mmCIF file with all atom_site columns, C-alpha atoms and ligand atoms in Angstrom:
data_model
loop_
_atom_site.group_PDB
_atom_site.id
_atom_site.type_symbol
_atom_site.label_atom_id
_atom_site.label_alt_id
_atom_site.label_comp_id
_atom_site.label_asym_id
_atom_site.label_entity_id
_atom_site.label_seq_id
_atom_site.pdbx_PDB_ins_code
_atom_site.Cartn_x
_atom_site.Cartn_y
_atom_site.Cartn_z
_atom_site.occupancy
_atom_site.B_iso_or_equiv
_atom_site.pdbx_formal_charge
_atom_site.auth_seq_id
_atom_site.auth_comp_id
_atom_site.auth_asym_id
_atom_site.auth_atom_id
_atom_site.pdbx_PDB_model_num
ATOM   1   C CA . UNK A 1 1   ? -116.179 -106.083 101.530 1.00 67.00 ? 1   UNK A CA 1
ATOM   2   C CA . UNK A 1 2   ? -114.503 -103.369 99.592  1.00 93.00 ? 2   UNK A CA 1
ATOM   3   C CA . UNK A 1 3   ? -117.014 -101.120 97.863  1.00 97.00 ? 3   UNK A CA 1
ATOM   4   C CA . UNK A 1 4   ? -116.861 -98.400  95.369  1.00 98.00 ? 4   UNK A CA 1
ATOM   5   C CA . UNK A 1 5   ? -117.360 -94.715  96.532  1.00 98.00 ? 5   UNK A CA 1
ATOM   6   C CA . UNK A 1 6   ? -120.422 -93.352  94.909  1.00 98.00 ? 6   UNK A CA 1
ATOM   7   C CA . UNK A 1 7   ? -121.136 -89.491  94.843  1.00 98.00 ? 7   UNK A CA 1
ATOM   8   C CA . UNK A 1 8   ? -124.597 -88.480  93.462  1.00 99.00 ? 8   UNK A CA 1
ATOM   9   C CA . UNK A 1 9   ? -125.009 -84.942  91.977  1.00 98.00 ? 9   UNK A CA 1
ATOM   10  C CA . UNK A 1 10  ? -128.491 -83.387  92.220  1.00 98.00 ? 10  UNK A CA 1
ATOM   11  C CA . UNK A 1 11  ? -130.337 -80.189  91.605  1.00 98.00 ? 11  UNK A CA 1
ATOM   12  C CA . UNK A 1 12  ? -133.959 -80.914  92.732  1.00 97.00 ? 12  UNK A CA 1
ATOM   13  C CA . UNK A 1 13  ? -136.453 -83.259  94.252  1.00 97.00 ? 13  UNK A CA 1
ATOM   14  C CA . UNK A 1 14  ? -134.077 -86.092  94.292  1.00 98.00 ? 14  UNK A CA 1
ATOM   15  C CA . UNK A 1 15  ? -136.512 -88.924  93.737  1.00 98.00 ? 15  UNK A CA 1
ATOM   16  C CA . UNK A 1 16  ? -133.757 -90.621  91.532  1.00 98.00 ? 16  UNK A CA 1
ATOM   17  C CA . UNK A 1 17  ? -131.566 -90.122  94.477  1.00 98.00 ? 17  UNK A CA 1
ATOM   18  C CA . UNK A 1 18  ? -134.054 -91.941  96.878  1.00 98.00 ? 18  UNK A CA 1
ATOM   19  C CA . UNK A 1 19  ? -134.124 -94.749  94.415  1.00 99.00 ? 19  UNK A CA 1
ATOM   20  C CA . UNK A 1 20  ? -130.240 -95.153  94.821  1.00 99.00 ? 20  UNK A CA 1
ATOM   21  C CA . UNK A 1 21  ? -130.663 -94.829  98.757  1.00 99.00 ? 21  UNK A CA 1
ATOM   22  C CA . UNK A 1 22  ? -133.351 -97.561  98.599  1.00 98.00 ? 22  UNK A CA 1
ATOM   23  C CA . UNK A 1 23  ? -131.552 -99.816  96.322  1.00 98.00 ? 23  UNK A CA 1
ATOM   24  C CA . UNK A 1 24  ? -128.151 -99.737  98.850  1.00 98.00 ? 24  UNK A CA 1
ATOM   25  C CA . UNK A 1 25  ? -130.601 -100.583 101.468 1.00 98.00 ? 25  UNK A CA 1
ATOM   26  C CA . UNK A 1 26  ? -132.135 -103.424 99.775  1.00 98.00 ? 26  UNK A CA 1
ATOM   27  C CA . UNK A 1 27  ? -129.081 -104.939 98.333  1.00 98.00 ? 27  UNK A CA 1
ATOM   28  C CA . UNK A 1 28  ? -129.665 -104.201 94.694  1.00 98.00 ? 28  UNK A CA 1
ATOM   29  C CA . UNK A 1 29  ? -126.687 -101.840 94.927  1.00 98.00 ? 29  UNK A CA 1
ATOM   30  C CA . UNK A 1 30  ? -124.166 -104.146 96.686  1.00 98.00 ? 30  UNK A CA 1
ATOM   31  C CA . UNK A 1 31  ? -120.887 -103.032 95.153  1.00 98.00 ? 31  UNK A CA 1
ATOM   32  C CA . UNK A 1 32  ? -120.850 -99.462  95.885  1.00 98.00 ? 32  UNK A CA 1
ATOM   33  C CA . UNK A 1 33  ? -121.784 -97.193  98.854  1.00 98.00 ? 33  UNK A CA 1
ATOM   34  C CA . UNK A 1 34  ? -122.988 -93.526  98.495  1.00 98.00 ? 34  UNK A CA 1
ATOM   35  C CA . UNK A 1 35  ? -120.467 -91.157  100.151 1.00 98.00 ? 35  UNK A CA 1
ATOM   36  C CA . UNK A 1 36  ? -121.692 -87.940  99.346  1.00 98.00 ? 36  UNK A CA 1
ATOM   37  C CA . UNK A 1 37  ? -124.448 -85.862  97.558  1.00 98.00 ? 37  UNK A CA 1
ATOM   38  C CA . UNK A 1 38  ? -123.601 -82.628  95.912  1.00 98.00 ? 38  UNK A CA 1
ATOM   39  C CA . UNK A 1 39  ? -126.251 -80.160  94.946  1.00 98.00 ? 39  UNK A CA 1
ATOM   40  C CA . UNK A 1 40  ? -125.703 -76.976  92.850  1.00 98.00 ? 40  UNK A CA 1
ATOM   41  C CA . UNK A 1 41  ? -128.887 -75.394  94.034  1.00 98.00 ? 41  UNK A CA 1
ATOM   42  C CA . UNK A 1 42  ? -129.306 -74.362  97.373  1.00 97.00 ? 42  UNK A CA 1
ATOM   43  C CA . UNK A 1 43  ? -132.035 -75.916  99.573  1.00 96.00 ? 43  UNK A CA 1
ATOM   44  C CA . UNK A 1 44  ? -132.697 -78.731  96.910  1.00 98.00 ? 44  UNK A CA 1
ATOM   45  C CA . UNK A 1 45  ? -135.156 -81.413  98.528  1.00 98.00 ? 45  UNK A CA 1
ATOM   46  C CA . UNK A 1 46  ? -132.595 -83.987  97.485  1.00 98.00 ? 46  UNK A CA 1
ATOM   47  C CA . UNK A 1 47  ? -130.573 -82.812  100.300 1.00 98.00 ? 47  UNK A CA 1
ATOM   48  C CA . UNK A 1 48  ? -132.839 -83.666  102.779 1.00 98.00 ? 48  UNK A CA 1
ATOM   49  C CA . UNK A 1 49  ? -133.317 -87.030  101.558 1.00 98.00 ? 49  UNK A CA 1
ATOM   50  C CA . UNK A 1 50  ? -129.288 -87.477  101.792 1.00 98.00 ? 50  UNK A CA 1
ATOM   51  C CA . UNK A 1 51  ? -129.451 -86.114  105.244 1.00 98.00 ? 51  UNK A CA 1
ATOM   52  C CA . UNK A 1 52  ? -132.284 -88.276  106.348 1.00 98.00 ? 52  UNK A CA 1
ATOM   53  C CA . UNK A 1 53  ? -130.357 -91.437  105.180 1.00 98.00 ? 53  UNK A CA 1
ATOM   54  C CA . UNK A 1 54  ? -127.050 -90.083  106.823 1.00 98.00 ? 54  UNK A CA 1
ATOM   55  C CA . UNK A 1 55  ? -125.146 -89.255  103.820 1.00 98.00 ? 55  UNK A CA 1
ATOM   56  C CA . UNK A 1 56  ? -122.804 -86.375  103.932 1.00 98.00 ? 56  UNK A CA 1
ATOM   57  C CA . UNK A 1 57  ? -124.080 -83.327  101.752 1.00 98.00 ? 57  UNK A CA 1
ATOM   58  C CA . UNK A 1 58  ? -122.380 -80.381  100.050 1.00 98.00 ? 58  UNK A CA 1
ATOM   59  C CA . UNK A 1 59  ? -123.779 -77.445  98.099  1.00 98.00 ? 59  UNK A CA 1
ATOM   60  C CA . UNK A 1 60  ? -121.687 -75.928  95.343  1.00 98.00 ? 60  UNK A CA 1
ATOM   61  C CA . UNK A 1 61  ? -122.839 -72.858  93.854  1.00 98.00 ? 61  UNK A CA 1
ATOM   62  C CA . UNK A 1 62  ? -121.771 -71.448  90.525  1.00 97.00 ? 62  UNK A CA 1
ATOM   63  C CA . UNK A 1 63  ? -123.298 -68.058  91.182  1.00 95.00 ? 63  UNK A CA 1
ATOM   64  C CA . UNK A 1 64  ? -120.897 -67.853  94.170  1.00 96.00 ? 64  UNK A CA 1
ATOM   65  C CA . UNK A 1 65  ? -117.723 -69.209  92.586  1.00 96.00 ? 65  UNK A CA 1
ATOM   66  C CA . UNK A 1 66  ? -118.055 -66.745  89.397  1.00 94.00 ? 66  UNK A CA 1
ATOM   67  C CA . UNK A 1 67  ? -117.427 -69.089  86.618  1.00 96.00 ? 67  UNK A CA 1
ATOM   68  C CA . UNK A 1 68  ? -117.924 -72.597  85.265  1.00 96.00 ? 68  UNK A CA 1
ATOM   69  C CA . UNK A 1 69  ? -114.050 -73.303  85.628  1.00 97.00 ? 69  UNK A CA 1
ATOM   70  C CA . UNK A 1 70  ? -114.148 -72.240  89.365  1.00 98.00 ? 70  UNK A CA 1
ATOM   71  C CA . UNK A 1 71  ? -117.399 -74.138  89.693  1.00 98.00 ? 71  UNK A CA 1
ATOM   72  C CA . UNK A 1 72  ? -115.972 -77.522  88.240  1.00 98.00 ? 72  UNK A CA 1
ATOM   73  C CA . UNK A 1 73  ? -112.751 -76.925  90.145  1.00 98.00 ? 73  UNK A CA 1
ATOM   74  C CA . UNK A 1 74  ? -114.604 -76.962  93.451  1.00 98.00 ? 74  UNK A CA 1
ATOM   75  C CA . UNK A 1 75  ? -116.708 -79.996  92.511  1.00 98.00 ? 75  UNK A CA 1
ATOM   76  C CA . UNK A 1 76  ? -113.594 -81.943  91.392  1.00 98.00 ? 76  UNK A CA 1
ATOM   77  C CA . UNK A 1 77  ? -112.024 -81.095  94.811  1.00 98.00 ? 77  UNK A CA 1
ATOM   78  C CA . UNK A 1 78  ? -115.547 -82.257  96.901  1.00 98.00 ? 78  UNK A CA 1
ATOM   79  C CA . UNK A 1 79  ? -115.377 -85.191  94.875  1.00 98.00 ? 79  UNK A CA 1
ATOM   80  C CA . UNK A 1 80  ? -111.649 -86.323  95.236  1.00 98.00 ? 80  UNK A CA 1
ATOM   81  C CA . UNK A 1 81  ? -111.955 -85.184  99.001  1.00 97.00 ? 81  UNK A CA 1
ATOM   82  C CA . UNK A 1 82  ? -113.817 -88.491  99.536  1.00 96.00 ? 82  UNK A CA 1
ATOM   83  C CA . UNK A 1 83  ? -112.146 -90.812  96.987  1.00 97.00 ? 83  UNK A CA 1
ATOM   84  C CA . UNK A 1 84  ? -115.059 -90.942  94.411  1.00 98.00 ? 84  UNK A CA 1
ATOM   85  C CA . UNK A 1 85  ? -115.126 -93.847  92.151  1.00 98.00 ? 85  UNK A CA 1
ATOM   86  C CA . UNK A 1 86  ? -117.992 -93.380  90.526  1.00 98.00 ? 86  UNK A CA 1
ATOM   87  C CA . UNK A 1 87  ? -120.332 -90.102  90.032  1.00 98.00 ? 87  UNK A CA 1
ATOM   88  C CA . UNK A 1 88  ? -124.116 -90.300  89.575  1.00 99.00 ? 88  UNK A CA 1
ATOM   89  C CA . UNK A 1 89  ? -125.955 -87.482  87.778  1.00 98.00 ? 89  UNK A CA 1
ATOM   90  C CA . UNK A 1 90  ? -129.518 -87.908  89.231  1.00 98.00 ? 90  UNK A CA 1
ATOM   91  C CA . UNK A 1 91  ? -131.465 -84.919  87.938  1.00 97.00 ? 91  UNK A CA 1
ATOM   92  C CA . UNK A 1 92  ? -128.234 -82.494  87.880  1.00 98.00 ? 92  UNK A CA 1
ATOM   93  C CA . UNK A 1 93  ? -129.229 -79.546  85.648  1.00 95.00 ? 93  UNK A CA 1
ATOM   94  C CA . UNK A 1 94  ? -126.019 -78.393  84.691  1.00 94.00 ? 94  UNK A CA 1
ATOM   95  C CA . UNK A 1 95  ? -123.958 -79.118  81.705  1.00 93.00 ? 95  UNK A CA 1
ATOM   96  C CA . UNK A 1 96  ? -120.200 -80.102  82.404  1.00 96.00 ? 96  UNK A CA 1
ATOM   97  C CA . UNK A 1 97  ? -117.189 -79.445  80.027  1.00 97.00 ? 97  UNK A CA 1
ATOM   98  C CA . UNK A 1 98  ? -114.983 -81.582  78.778  1.00 97.00 ? 98  UNK A CA 1
ATOM   99  C CA . UNK A 1 99  ? -112.500 -80.451  81.438  1.00 97.00 ? 99  UNK A CA 1
ATOM   100 C CA . UNK A 1 100 ? -114.497 -82.164  84.021  1.00 98.00 ? 100 UNK A CA 1
ATOM   101 C CA . UNK A 1 101 ? -116.022 -85.039  81.850  1.00 98.00 ? 101 UNK A CA 1
ATOM   102 C CA . UNK A 1 102 ? -112.073 -85.999  80.832  1.00 98.00 ? 102 UNK A CA 1
ATOM   103 C CA . UNK A 1 103 ? -111.324 -86.006  84.511  1.00 97.00 ? 103 UNK A CA 1
ATOM   104 C CA . UNK A 1 104 ? -113.449 -88.626  85.465  1.00 98.00 ? 104 UNK A CA 1
ATOM   105 C CA . UNK A 1 105 ? -113.513 -90.725  81.938  1.00 96.00 ? 105 UNK A CA 1
ATOM   106 C CA . UNK A 1 106 ? -115.907 -93.537  81.947  1.00 96.00 ? 106 UNK A CA 1
ATOM   107 C CA . UNK A 1 107 ? -116.687 -92.961  85.850  1.00 98.00 ? 107 UNK A CA 1
ATOM   108 C CA . UNK A 1 108 ? -119.901 -90.675  85.367  1.00 98.00 ? 108 UNK A CA 1
ATOM   109 C CA . UNK A 1 109 ? -123.205 -91.721  84.648  1.00 98.00 ? 109 UNK A CA 1
ATOM   110 C CA . UNK A 1 110 ? -126.738 -90.067  83.898  1.00 98.00 ? 110 UNK A CA 1
ATOM   111 C CA . UNK A 1 111 ? -129.930 -90.808  83.868  1.00 98.00 ? 111 UNK A CA 1
ATOM   112 C CA . UNK A 1 112 ? -132.032 -89.078  80.866  1.00 98.00 ? 112 UNK A CA 1
ATOM   113 C CA . UNK A 1 113 ? -136.094 -89.349  80.865  1.00 98.00 ? 113 UNK A CA 1
ATOM   114 C CA . UNK A 1 114 ? -136.445 -90.461  77.217  1.00 98.00 ? 114 UNK A CA 1
ATOM   115 C CA . UNK A 1 115 ? -134.957 -93.130  74.679  1.00 98.00 ? 115 UNK A CA 1
ATOM   116 C CA . UNK A 1 116 ? -131.816 -91.602  73.641  1.00 98.00 ? 116 UNK A CA 1
ATOM   117 C CA . UNK A 1 117 ? -131.049 -90.321  70.504  1.00 98.00 ? 117 UNK A CA 1
ATOM   118 C CA . UNK A 1 118 ? -134.906 -88.991  70.773  1.00 98.00 ? 118 UNK A CA 1
ATOM   119 C CA . UNK A 1 119 ? -135.240 -85.689  72.731  1.00 98.00 ? 119 UNK A CA 1
ATOM   120 C CA . UNK A 1 120 ? -131.862 -85.514  74.261  1.00 98.00 ? 120 UNK A CA 1
ATOM   121 C CA . UNK A 1 121 ? -128.863 -83.027  73.980  1.00 96.00 ? 121 UNK A CA 1
ATOM   122 C CA . UNK A 1 122 ? -129.108 -79.201  74.988  1.00 94.00 ? 122 UNK A CA 1
ATOM   123 C CA . UNK A 1 123 ? -132.267 -77.793  76.170  1.00 94.00 ? 123 UNK A CA 1
ATOM   124 C CA . UNK A 1 124 ? -133.803 -81.108  76.971  1.00 97.00 ? 124 UNK A CA 1
ATOM   125 C CA . UNK A 1 125 ? -134.132 -81.616  80.545  1.00 96.00 ? 125 UNK A CA 1
ATOM   126 C CA . UNK A 1 126 ? -136.907 -82.397  83.163  1.00 96.00 ? 126 UNK A CA 1
ATOM   127 C CA . UNK A 1 127 ? -140.475 -81.852  82.157  1.00 97.00 ? 127 UNK A CA 1
ATOM   128 C CA . UNK A 1 128 ? -139.328 -80.111  78.586  1.00 98.00 ? 128 UNK A CA 1
ATOM   129 C CA . UNK A 1 129 ? -138.315 -83.539  77.489  1.00 98.00 ? 129 UNK A CA 1
ATOM   130 C CA . UNK A 1 130 ? -141.762 -85.019  78.009  1.00 98.00 ? 130 UNK A CA 1
ATOM   131 C CA . UNK A 1 131 ? -143.577 -81.744  76.438  1.00 98.00 ? 131 UNK A CA 1
ATOM   132 C CA . UNK A 1 132 ? -141.395 -82.247  73.340  1.00 98.00 ? 132 UNK A CA 1
ATOM   133 C CA . UNK A 1 133 ? -141.984 -86.148  73.104  1.00 98.00 ? 133 UNK A CA 1
ATOM   134 C CA . UNK A 1 134 ? -146.111 -85.411  73.560  1.00 98.00 ? 134 UNK A CA 1
ATOM   135 C CA . UNK A 1 135 ? -145.781 -82.694  71.060  1.00 98.00 ? 135 UNK A CA 1
ATOM   136 C CA . UNK A 1 136 ? -144.188 -84.806  68.573  1.00 98.00 ? 136 UNK A CA 1
ATOM   137 C CA . UNK A 1 137 ? -146.657 -87.704  69.181  1.00 98.00 ? 137 UNK A CA 1
ATOM   138 C CA . UNK A 1 138 ? -144.604 -90.715  70.147  1.00 98.00 ? 138 UNK A CA 1
ATOM   139 C CA . UNK A 1 139 ? -146.449 -93.530  71.315  1.00 98.00 ? 139 UNK A CA 1
ATOM   140 C CA . UNK A 1 140 ? -143.180 -95.017  73.260  1.00 98.00 ? 140 UNK A CA 1
ATOM   141 C CA . UNK A 1 141 ? -140.929 -92.971  75.501  1.00 99.00 ? 141 UNK A CA 1
ATOM   142 C CA . UNK A 1 142 ? -138.783 -94.281  78.176  1.00 99.00 ? 142 UNK A CA 1
ATOM   143 C CA . UNK A 1 143 ? -135.507 -93.592  80.122  1.00 99.00 ? 143 UNK A CA 1
ATOM   144 C CA . UNK A 1 144 ? -131.793 -94.164  79.343  1.00 98.00 ? 144 UNK A CA 1
ATOM   145 C CA . UNK A 1 145 ? -128.913 -94.401  81.593  1.00 98.00 ? 145 UNK A CA 1
ATOM   146 C CA . UNK A 1 146 ? -125.590 -93.542  79.763  1.00 98.00 ? 146 UNK A CA 1
ATOM   147 C CA . UNK A 1 147 ? -121.916 -92.584  80.523  1.00 98.00 ? 147 UNK A CA 1
ATOM   148 C CA . UNK A 1 148 ? -121.435 -88.743  80.366  1.00 98.00 ? 148 UNK A CA 1
ATOM   149 C CA . UNK A 1 149 ? -118.881 -87.394  78.020  1.00 97.00 ? 149 UNK A CA 1
ATOM   150 C CA . UNK A 1 150 ? -118.346 -83.747  76.646  1.00 95.00 ? 150 UNK A CA 1
ATOM   151 C CA . UNK A 1 151 ? -121.348 -84.296  74.514  1.00 96.00 ? 151 UNK A CA 1
ATOM   152 C CA . UNK A 1 152 ? -124.722 -83.774  76.283  1.00 96.00 ? 152 UNK A CA 1
ATOM   153 C CA . UNK A 1 153 ? -126.512 -86.888  76.450  1.00 97.00 ? 153 UNK A CA 1
ATOM   154 C CA . UNK A 1 154 ? -123.863 -88.131  73.849  1.00 97.00 ? 154 UNK A CA 1
ATOM   155 C CA . UNK A 1 155 ? -122.056 -90.961  75.866  1.00 98.00 ? 155 UNK A CA 1
ATOM   156 C CA . UNK A 1 156 ? -122.084 -94.637  75.556  1.00 98.00 ? 156 UNK A CA 1
ATOM   157 C CA . UNK A 1 157 ? -125.525 -96.137  76.569  1.00 98.00 ? 157 UNK A CA 1
ATOM   158 C CA . UNK A 1 158 ? -125.721 -98.484  79.572  1.00 98.00 ? 158 UNK A CA 1
ATOM   159 C CA . UNK A 1 159 ? -129.349 -99.209  79.885  1.00 98.00 ? 159 UNK A CA 1
ATOM   160 C CA . UNK A 1 160 ? -132.809 -98.227  78.498  1.00 99.00 ? 160 UNK A CA 1
ATOM   161 C CA . UNK A 1 161 ? -136.451 -98.925  79.222  1.00 99.00 ? 161 UNK A CA 1
ATOM   162 C CA . UNK A 1 162 ? -139.405 -98.372  77.340  1.00 99.00 ? 162 UNK A CA 1
ATOM   163 C CA . UNK A 1 163 ? -142.688 -96.761  78.713  1.00 99.00 ? 163 UNK A CA 1
ATOM   164 C CA . UNK A 1 164 ? -145.913 -96.531  76.844  1.00 98.00 ? 164 UNK A CA 1
ATOM   165 C CA . UNK A 1 165 ? -147.483 -92.901  76.270  1.00 98.00 ? 165 UNK A CA 1
ATOM   166 C CA . UNK A 1 166 ? -151.017 -93.030  76.890  1.00 98.00 ? 166 UNK A CA 1
ATOM   167 C CA . UNK A 1 167 ? -154.092 -91.198  75.502  1.00 98.00 ? 167 UNK A CA 1
ATOM   168 C CA . UNK A 1 168 ? -154.769 -88.104  77.696  1.00 98.00 ? 168 UNK A CA 1
ATOM   169 C CA . UNK A 1 169 ? -151.181 -87.999  78.918  1.00 98.00 ? 169 UNK A CA 1
ATOM   170 C CA . UNK A 1 170 ? -149.932 -84.511  80.341  1.00 98.00 ? 170 UNK A CA 1
ATOM   171 C CA . UNK A 1 171 ? -146.194 -83.942  80.399  1.00 98.00 ? 171 UNK A CA 1
ATOM   172 C CA . UNK A 1 172 ? -146.381 -84.222  84.475  1.00 98.00 ? 172 UNK A CA 1
ATOM   173 C CA . UNK A 1 173 ? -148.247 -87.652  84.149  1.00 98.00 ? 173 UNK A CA 1
ATOM   174 C CA . UNK A 1 174 ? -145.908 -89.049  81.381  1.00 98.00 ? 174 UNK A CA 1
ATOM   175 C CA . UNK A 1 175 ? -142.938 -87.735  83.584  1.00 98.00 ? 175 UNK A CA 1
ATOM   176 C CA . UNK A 1 176 ? -144.014 -89.677  86.779  1.00 98.00 ? 176 UNK A CA 1
ATOM   177 C CA . UNK A 1 177 ? -144.892 -92.998  84.846  1.00 98.00 ? 177 UNK A CA 1
ATOM   178 C CA . UNK A 1 178 ? -141.399 -92.764  83.333  1.00 98.00 ? 178 UNK A CA 1
ATOM   179 C CA . UNK A 1 179 ? -139.649 -92.438  86.618  1.00 98.00 ? 179 UNK A CA 1
ATOM   180 C CA . UNK A 1 180 ? -141.602 -95.154  88.266  1.00 98.00 ? 180 UNK A CA 1
ATOM   181 C CA . UNK A 1 181 ? -141.355 -97.659  85.458  1.00 98.00 ? 181 UNK A CA 1
ATOM   182 C CA . UNK A 1 182 ? -137.878 -96.587  84.058  1.00 99.00 ? 182 UNK A CA 1
ATOM   183 C CA . UNK A 1 183 ? -135.854 -94.253  85.879  1.00 98.00 ? 183 UNK A CA 1
ATOM   184 C CA . UNK A 1 184 ? -135.975 -95.612  89.331  1.00 98.00 ? 184 UNK A CA 1
ATOM   185 C CA . UNK A 1 185 ? -135.390 -99.012  88.125  1.00 98.00 ? 185 UNK A CA 1
ATOM   186 C CA . UNK A 1 186 ? -132.532 -98.819  85.629  1.00 99.00 ? 186 UNK A CA 1
ATOM   187 C CA . UNK A 1 187 ? -130.577 -96.238  87.501  1.00 99.00 ? 187 UNK A CA 1
ATOM   188 C CA . UNK A 1 188 ? -129.809 -98.434  90.362  1.00 99.00 ? 188 UNK A CA 1
ATOM   189 C CA . UNK A 1 189 ? -129.290 -101.503 88.311  1.00 98.00 ? 189 UNK A CA 1
ATOM   190 C CA . UNK A 1 190 ? -127.005 -99.255  86.123  1.00 98.00 ? 190 UNK A CA 1
ATOM   191 C CA . UNK A 1 191 ? -124.997 -97.903  88.863  1.00 98.00 ? 191 UNK A CA 1
ATOM   192 C CA . UNK A 1 192 ? -124.679 -101.723 90.563  1.00 98.00 ? 192 UNK A CA 1
ATOM   193 C CA . UNK A 1 193 ? -123.322 -102.564 87.173  1.00 98.00 ? 193 UNK A CA 1
ATOM   194 C CA . UNK A 1 194 ? -120.485 -99.873  86.596  1.00 98.00 ? 194 UNK A CA 1
ATOM   195 C CA . UNK A 1 195 ? -119.583 -100.151 90.568  1.00 98.00 ? 195 UNK A CA 1
ATOM   196 C CA . UNK A 1 196 ? -118.995 -104.162 89.908  1.00 98.00 ? 196 UNK A CA 1
ATOM   197 C CA . UNK A 1 197 ? -117.014 -103.524 87.087  1.00 97.00 ? 197 UNK A CA 1
ATOM   198 C CA . UNK A 1 198 ? -114.903 -100.636 88.589  1.00 96.00 ? 198 UNK A CA 1
ATOM   199 C CA . UNK A 1 199 ? -114.284 -102.878 91.712  1.00 95.00 ? 199 UNK A CA 1
ATOM   200 C CA . UNK A 1 200 ? -112.995 -105.674 89.113  1.00 94.00 ? 200 UNK A CA 1
ATOM   201 C CA . UNK A 1 201 ? -110.595 -103.117 87.819  1.00 90.00 ? 201 UNK A CA 1
ATOM   202 C CA . UNK A 1 202 ? -109.448 -102.488 91.443  1.00 82.00 ? 202 UNK A CA 1
ATOM   203 C CA . UNK A 1 203 ? -108.668 -105.988 92.431  1.00 77.00 ? 203 UNK A CA 1
HETATM 204 C C1 . GAR B 2 .   ? -135.619 -86.929  86.359  1.00 51.01 ? 1   GAR B C1 1
HETATM 205 O O1 . GAR B 2 .   ? -136.777 -87.199  85.650  1.00 51.01 ? 1   GAR B O1 1
HETATM 206 C C2 . GAR B 2 .   ? -134.178 -86.863  85.342  1.00 51.01 ? 1   GAR B C2 1
HETATM 207 O O2 . GAR B 2 .   ? -134.400 -88.010  84.545  1.00 51.01 ? 1   GAR B O2 1
HETATM 208 C C3 . GAR B 2 .   ? -134.344 -85.655  84.767  1.00 51.01 ? 1   GAR B C3 1
HETATM 209 O O3 . GAR B 2 .   ? -134.808 -84.553  85.702  1.00 51.01 ? 1   GAR B O3 1
HETATM 210 C C4 . GAR B 2 .   ? -135.612 -85.306  86.585  1.00 51.01 ? 1   GAR B C4 1
HETATM 211 C C5 . GAR B 2 .   ? -135.060 -85.232  88.223  1.00 51.01 ? 1   GAR B C5 1
HETATM 212 O O4 . GAR B 2 .   ? -135.894 -85.758  89.145  1.00 51.01 ? 1   GAR B O4 1
HETATM 213 N N1 . GAR B 2 .   ? -133.004 -85.279  84.194  1.00 51.01 ? 1   GAR B N1 1
HETATM 214 C C6 . GAR B 2 .   ? -132.607 -84.669  83.154  1.00 51.01 ? 1   GAR B C6 1
HETATM 215 O O5 . GAR B 2 .   ? -133.723 -84.232  82.447  1.00 51.01 ? 1   GAR B O5 1
HETATM 216 C C7 . GAR B 2 .   ? -131.254 -84.625  82.706  1.00 51.01 ? 1   GAR B C7 1
HETATM 217 N N2 . GAR B 2 .   ? -131.005 -84.199  81.570  1.00 51.01 ? 1   GAR B N2 1
HETATM 218 P P1 . GAR B 2 .   ? -135.442 -85.861  90.452  1.00 51.01 ? 1   GAR B P1 1
HETATM 219 O O6 . GAR B 2 .   ? -134.737 -84.902  91.208  1.00 51.01 ? 1   GAR B O6 1
HETATM 220 O O7 . GAR B 2 .   ? -136.651 -86.400  91.325  1.00 51.01 ? 1   GAR B O7 1
HETATM 221 O O8 . GAR B 2 .   ? -134.606 -87.044  90.433  1.00 51.01 ? 1   GAR B O8 1
#
């Protein structure tokens, strides 16, 4: 069966990548196959997860390439080499320019650990998002999967899932609950949705 080629961009622990790998194994993702994992951080644990699953990996470092432009050009080359149909940002902590996002228009999705438009945009990533949510005192947070355009966290929303904030939550506890109850579910489901739409276009 024809499948969409998925490339996953990572920077850290890669629990969302693991959720995608597991979802492909158990058939939640059936319209696509993960063919490449690219990290912008050397030694990211996500790379181990990819290797354990037999997926090709690549590390692209901005510090070695010297500029954002050269970094994005190297990324584009790596992604095009394997005929990438869809790019999933799974804990990828680098903002991509309009040049990159326009190159892959409607083909990049991202998971963000809040209910956009709350606690998103420049400076809101990882634990900082949960620190801000707790400081504000919201009673509900969650996760959002959205298309990526040139505005950080500004592209069209694909799926969202709300998660309760509980008395005594720390940023770490809230992060874990949002990952378990929202991110690891809606990221694979959104990925399958976009892959199946891409396949329909290809036919
Ligand atoms: C996840 O919570 C993800 O939503 C967040 O970083 C974490 C990465 O964890 N991404 C952002 O904040 C992007 N703005 P992981 O490496 O274990 O998937």
